[in-house]
Coordinates of C-alpha atoms in Angstrom, one line a residue:
X30 CA -0.4 0.0 0.1
X31 CA 1.8 3.1 -1.1
X32 CA -0.8 6.1 -1.1
X33 CA -2.3 7.7 1.9
X34 CA -6.2 6.8 2.7
X35 CA -6.8 10.3 2.6
X36 CA -8.3 12.5 -0.8
X37 CA -6.6 16.0 -0.8
X38 CA -9.4 17.5 -0.2
X39 CA -9.3 16.3 3.3
X40 CA -5.9 16.8 4.1
X41 CA -6.5 20.4 3.3
X42 CA -9.3 21.3 4.8
X43 CA -9.5 24.0 7.2
X44 CA -11.7 23.9 9.8
X45 CA -10.1 26.4 11.9
X46 CA -8.8 30.0 11.8
X47 CA -5.6 28.9 13.8
X48 CA -4.7 26.9 10.6
X49 CA -2.8 30.2 9.9
X50 CA -1.3 30.5 13.2
X51 CA 3.2 29.3 14.0
X52 CA 2.3 25.8 13.0
X53 CA 0.5 26.5 9.9
X54 CA -1.2 23.3 8.6
X55 CA -0.5 21.4 11.8
X56 CA -4.2 20.7 12.7
X57 CA -4.8 19.8 9.1
X58 CA -1.7 17.2 9.2
X59 CA -3.0 15.6 12.7
X60 CA -4.9 12.6 12.5
X61 CA -6.6 11.3 15.1
X62 CA -7.0 7.2 15.2
X63 CA -9.2 5.4 17.2
X64 CA -8.7 1.6 16.7
X65 CA -11.8 -0.8 17.6
X66 CA -14.0 1.8 19.4
X67 CA -17.0 -0.1 20.7
X68 CA -19.4 2.5 21.7
X69 CA -20.4 4.5 19.2
X70 CA -21.3 7.3 21.8
X71 CA -17.7 7.4 22.6
X72 CA -16.9 7.5 18.8
X73 CA -19.5 10.9 18.5
X74 CA -17.7 12.4 22.0
X75 CA -14.2 11.9 20.4
X76 CA -15.5 13.5 17.0
X77 CA -16.7 16.7 19.5
X78 CA -13.4 16.8 21.3
X79 CA -11.5 17.4 18.4
X80 CA -13.7 19.8 16.6
X81 CA -13.4 21.8 19.9
X82 CA -9.7 22.1 19.6
X83 CA -9.8 23.2 16.1
X84 CA -8.9 18.9 14.9
X85 CA -11.0 17.6 12.5
X86 CA -9.2 14.5 10.8
X87 CA -10.9 11.0 12.6
X88 CA -9.6 8.0 11.4
X89 CA -11.3 4.5 13.0
X90 CA -9.7 1.0 12.9
X91 CA -12.2 -1.7 12.3
X92 CA -15.1 0.1 14.5
X93 CA -17.2 -2.6 16.2
X94 CA -20.5 -0.9 15.1
X95 CA -21.1 -0.8 11.5
X96 CA -21.6 2.3 9.5
X97 CA -20.7 4.2 12.9
X98 CA -20.4 7.7 11.8
X99 CA -24.5 7.3 11.1
X100 CA -25.1 5.9 14.3
X101 CA -28.0 8.0 16.2
X102 CA -26.0 7.5 19.7
X103 CA -22.9 8.6 17.9
X104 CA -24.6 11.6 16.2
X105 CA -26.1 12.9 19.3
X106 CA -22.9 12.8 21.3
X107 CA -21.3 14.6 18.5
X108 CA -23.7 17.9 19.4
X109 CA -22.7 19.8 16.6
X110 CA -19.2 18.3 15.7
X111 CA -21.5 16.1 12.9
X112 CA -19.2 17.2 9.9
X113 CA -15.9 15.8 12.0
X114 CA -17.9 12.6 12.3
X115 CA -19.6 12.4 8.9
X116 CA -16.2 12.3 7.5
X117 CA -14.4 9.7 9.6
X118 CA -12.2 7.7 7.3
X119 CA -12.7 3.7 8.3
X120 CA -10.1 1.1 7.7
X121 CA -8.8 -2.0 8.6
X122 CA -6.1 -2.3 10.5
X123 CA -3.5 0.2 12.4
X124 CA -1.0 0.1 9.6
X125 CA -3.5 1.4 6.9
X126 CA -4.3 4.5 9.7
X127 CA -0.8 5.1 9.9
X128 CA 0.1 4.9 5.7
X129 CA 2.1 8.1 5.3
X130 CA 2.4 8.9 8.7
X131 CA 6.3 9.7 10.0
X132 CA 5.9 10.3 13.6
X133 CA 3.1 8.9 15.7
X134 CA 1.9 8.8 19.8
X135 CA 0.8 5.7 21.1
X136 CA -1.7 6.5 24.5
X137 CA -1.5 4.0 27.1
X138 CA -3.0 3.7 30.2
X139 CA -0.5 1.6 31.9
X140 CA 3.8 1.9 31.7
X141 CA 5.1 -0.6 29.3
X142 CA 7.9 -2.8 30.1
X143 CA 8.6 -2.7 25.9
X144 CA 7.6 -0.3 23.6
X145 CA 8.6 3.0 22.5
X146 CA 10.0 6.0 24.9
X147 CA 7.4 7.5 27.2
X148 CA 6.2 10.9 27.5
X149 CA 3.8 13.2 29.6
X150 CA 0.9 14.5 27.5
X151 CA 2.3 18.2 27.5
X152 CA 6.1 16.9 26.2
X153 CA 4.2 14.9 23.6
X154 CA 2.4 18.0 22.3
X155 CA 5.8 19.9 22.2
X156 CA 7.0 17.2 20.0
X157 CA 3.9 17.0 18.1
X158 CA 4.6 20.4 16.8
X159 CA 7.8 20.2 15.8
X160 CA 7.0 17.0 13.6
X161 CA 3.4 18.5 12.2
X162 CA 5.3 21.0 10.2
X163 CA 7.2 18.3 8.3
X164 CA 4.2 16.2 7.6
X165 CA 1.6 14.0 8.6
X166 CA 1.4 12.5 12.5
X167 CA -1.5 10.6 14.3
X168 CA -2.3 9.9 17.8
X169 CA -4.0 6.5 18.3
X170 CA -6.1 5.5 20.5
X171 CA -6.7 1.9 21.8
X172 CA -10.3 0.1 22.5
X173 CA -12.4 0.9 25.6
X174 CA -11.8 -2.2 27.2
X175 CA -8.6 -3.5 26.5
X176 CA -6.5 -0.5 24.7
X177 CA -3.8 -1.0 22.4
X178 CA -1.9 -4.3 21.8
X179 CA 2.0 -4.6 21.8
X180 CA 1.8 -4.8 18.6
X181 CA -0.2 -1.5 17.7
X182 CA 1.6 0.2 20.5
X183 CA 5.2 -0.6 18.7
X184 CA 4.0 0.2 15.7
X185 CA 4.2 4.3 16.9
X186 CA 7.3 6.3 17.4
X187 CA 6.2 7.6 21.3
X188 CA 3.9 6.5 24.3
X189 CA 2.0 9.2 26.1
X190 CA 0.5 8.8 29.5
X191 CA -2.0 10.7 31.7
X192 CA -1.0 11.0 34.8
X193 CA -4.7 10.4 36.5
X194 CA -5.3 10.1 40.1
X195 CA -3.5 6.7 40.4
X196 CA -6.3 6.0 43.2
X197 CA -9.1 6.3 40.1
X198 CA -7.6 6.5 36.9
X199 CA -10.8 5.8 34.6
X200 CA -10.7 8.1 31.6
X201 CA -13.1 7.2 29.0
X202 CA -11.8 7.1 25.3
X203 CA -13.2 10.2 24.6
X204 CA -11.8 12.3 27.6
X205 CA -8.4 11.1 26.8
X206 CA -8.9 12.2 23.2
X207 CA -9.6 15.6 25.0
X208 CA -7.0 15.7 26.8
X209 CA -4.7 15.0 24.0
X210 CA -5.8 17.3 21.6
X211 CA -6.0 20.2 24.4
X212 CA -2.3 19.9 24.5
X213 CA -1.3 19.6 20.5
X214 CA -3.6 22.7 20.4
X215 CA -1.9 24.7 23.3
X216 CA 1.7 23.5 21.8
X217 CA 0.5 24.3 18.2
X218 CA -0.3 28.0 19.2
X219 CA 2.9 28.7 20.8
X220 CA 1.4 28.5 24.1
X221 CA 3.8 25.9 25.6
X222 CA 7.8 26.7 25.4
X223 CA 9.7 23.9 23.7
X224 CA 11.6 23.2 27.4
X225 CA 11.8 19.4 26.9
X226 CA 15.3 19.7 24.9
X227 CA 13.9 17.8 22.2
X228 CA 15.9 18.9 19.1
X229 CA 14.3 18.1 15.7
X230 CA 17.4 18.6 13.6
X231 CA 18.0 19.2 10.2
X232 CA 16.9 16.1 8.3
X233 CA 13.3 16.2 9.9
X234 CA 11.5 16.5 6.8
X235 CA 13.2 13.2 5.6
X236 CA 12.1 11.1 8.6
X237 CA 11.1 7.5 7.4
X238 CA 7.3 6.7 7.2
X239 CA 5.6 4.3 9.2
X240 CA 5.0 1.8 7.0
X241 CA 8.5 2.6 5.2
X242 CA 10.2 1.2 9.2
X243 CA 7.9 -1.5 8.9
X244 CA 9.4 -3.2 6.1
X245 CA 12.5 -2.8 7.8
X246 CA 11.7 -4.4 10.8
X247 CA 10.1 -7.3 8.6
X248 CA 13.6 -7.2 6.5
X249 CA 15.7 -7.4 9.4
X250 CA 13.5 -10.1 11.1
X251 CA 14.2 -12.6 8.2
X252 CA 18.2 -11.5 8.3
X253 CA 18.1 -11.9 12.2
X254 CA 16.6 -15.5 11.5
X255 CA 18.4 -16.9 8.6
X256 CA 21.9 -16.1 10.8
X257 CA 20.4 -17.7 13.6
X258 CA 20.7 -15.2 15.9
X259 CA 16.6 -15.4 16.4
X260 CA 14.7 -18.2 17.4
X261 CA 11.2 -17.6 15.8
X262 CA 9.8 -20.2 17.8
X263 CA 11.4 -18.3 20.6
X264 CA 11.7 -15.0 19.6
X265 CA 11.8 -13.6 23.6
X266 CA 12.0 -9.8 23.4
X267 CA 14.4 -9.0 20.9
X268 CA 12.4 -7.8 17.8
X269 CA 10.4 -5.2 20.5
X270 CA 13.8 -4.3 22.1
X271 CA 15.5 -3.3 18.7
X272 CA 11.8 -1.4 18.1
X273 CA 12.7 0.6 21.2
X274 CA 16.0 1.1 20.1
X275 CA 15.4 2.5 17.0
X276 CA 12.3 4.5 18.2
X277 CA 14.7 6.5 20.1
X278 CA 16.6 7.7 17.5
X279 CA 13.8 8.9 14.8
X280 CA 14.8 6.8 11.9
X281 CA 15.3 8.9 8.6
X282 CA 14.8 7.2 5.4
X283 CA 18.5 7.0 4.4
X284 CA 19.0 5.1 7.9
X285 CA 15.9 2.9 6.7
X286 CA 17.6 1.9 3.5
X287 CA 20.9 1.1 5.2
X288 CA 19.4 -1.1 7.9
X289 CA 17.6 -2.9 5.0
X290 CA 20.7 -2.9 2.6
X291 CA 22.4 -4.5 5.5
X292 CA 19.9 -7.2 5.9
X293 CA 19.8 -7.9 2.1
X294 CA 23.2 -8.8 2.3
X295 CA 22.7 -10.8 5.0
X296 CA 20.5 -12.8 3.2
X297 CA 22.4 -13.1 0.1
X298 CA 25.2 -14.6 2.2
X299 CA 23.4 -16.9 3.9
X300 CA 21.4 -18.5 1.1
X301 CA 24.1 -19.8 -0.9
X302 CA 25.8 -21.4 2.3
X303 CA 22.2 -23.5 2.8
X304 CA 22.2 -24.8 -1.0

């Protein structure tokens, strides 16, 4: 799959006057992804949360309720954000939702031993601002009951965790969307200074897209299996640790090509010996 699931009319649609502000197209280059949402009301409420913060791009990955955009409960909970709800894109997988994205945030309710680096929402908002000026970014939210799978989390660049009251940290899906969209709005409008120590560098525009990085991981895994370094029957956490390592570095396209070139030559060297 090489083309973005978004038509150009949606990518350029400006529903917020802030789009002429410090981040320019940041509001329209940011998509919010809900993975397998269960309740139509939460989808509608999430659309409302986005519109109140100036965002409009909602993506639904395999929602449990078919045609959820027209569900009466979803429409009622959207409460005036019917346009955001109606224009939501439905895709079958997170890979499709992240097509064309070069940086993404996975929202998690719990600490993960493995996976991308974890940030507070405010720091994530500042980093999102830096990435949004260079291309497509995404915020990814899991199912109401089970959250995001480890596989989904590992597809993203960083994690964000809302530090709610530990004695009662029960935020519903739409509330989590509201918190993150607010933090991004504040960062995009320049109300939050970049004090996180994060630097984009000159090569920000050459960051590798999500689908390019996923193909690199497949290629690298095949090479490690060919070397007998990785046992596919007992992989342990090797690929998860490698994903975490590469996520910290912020891979550029050229770097992805280097890793794939190494993997290609490993496979070429190993295969003749097997014949």
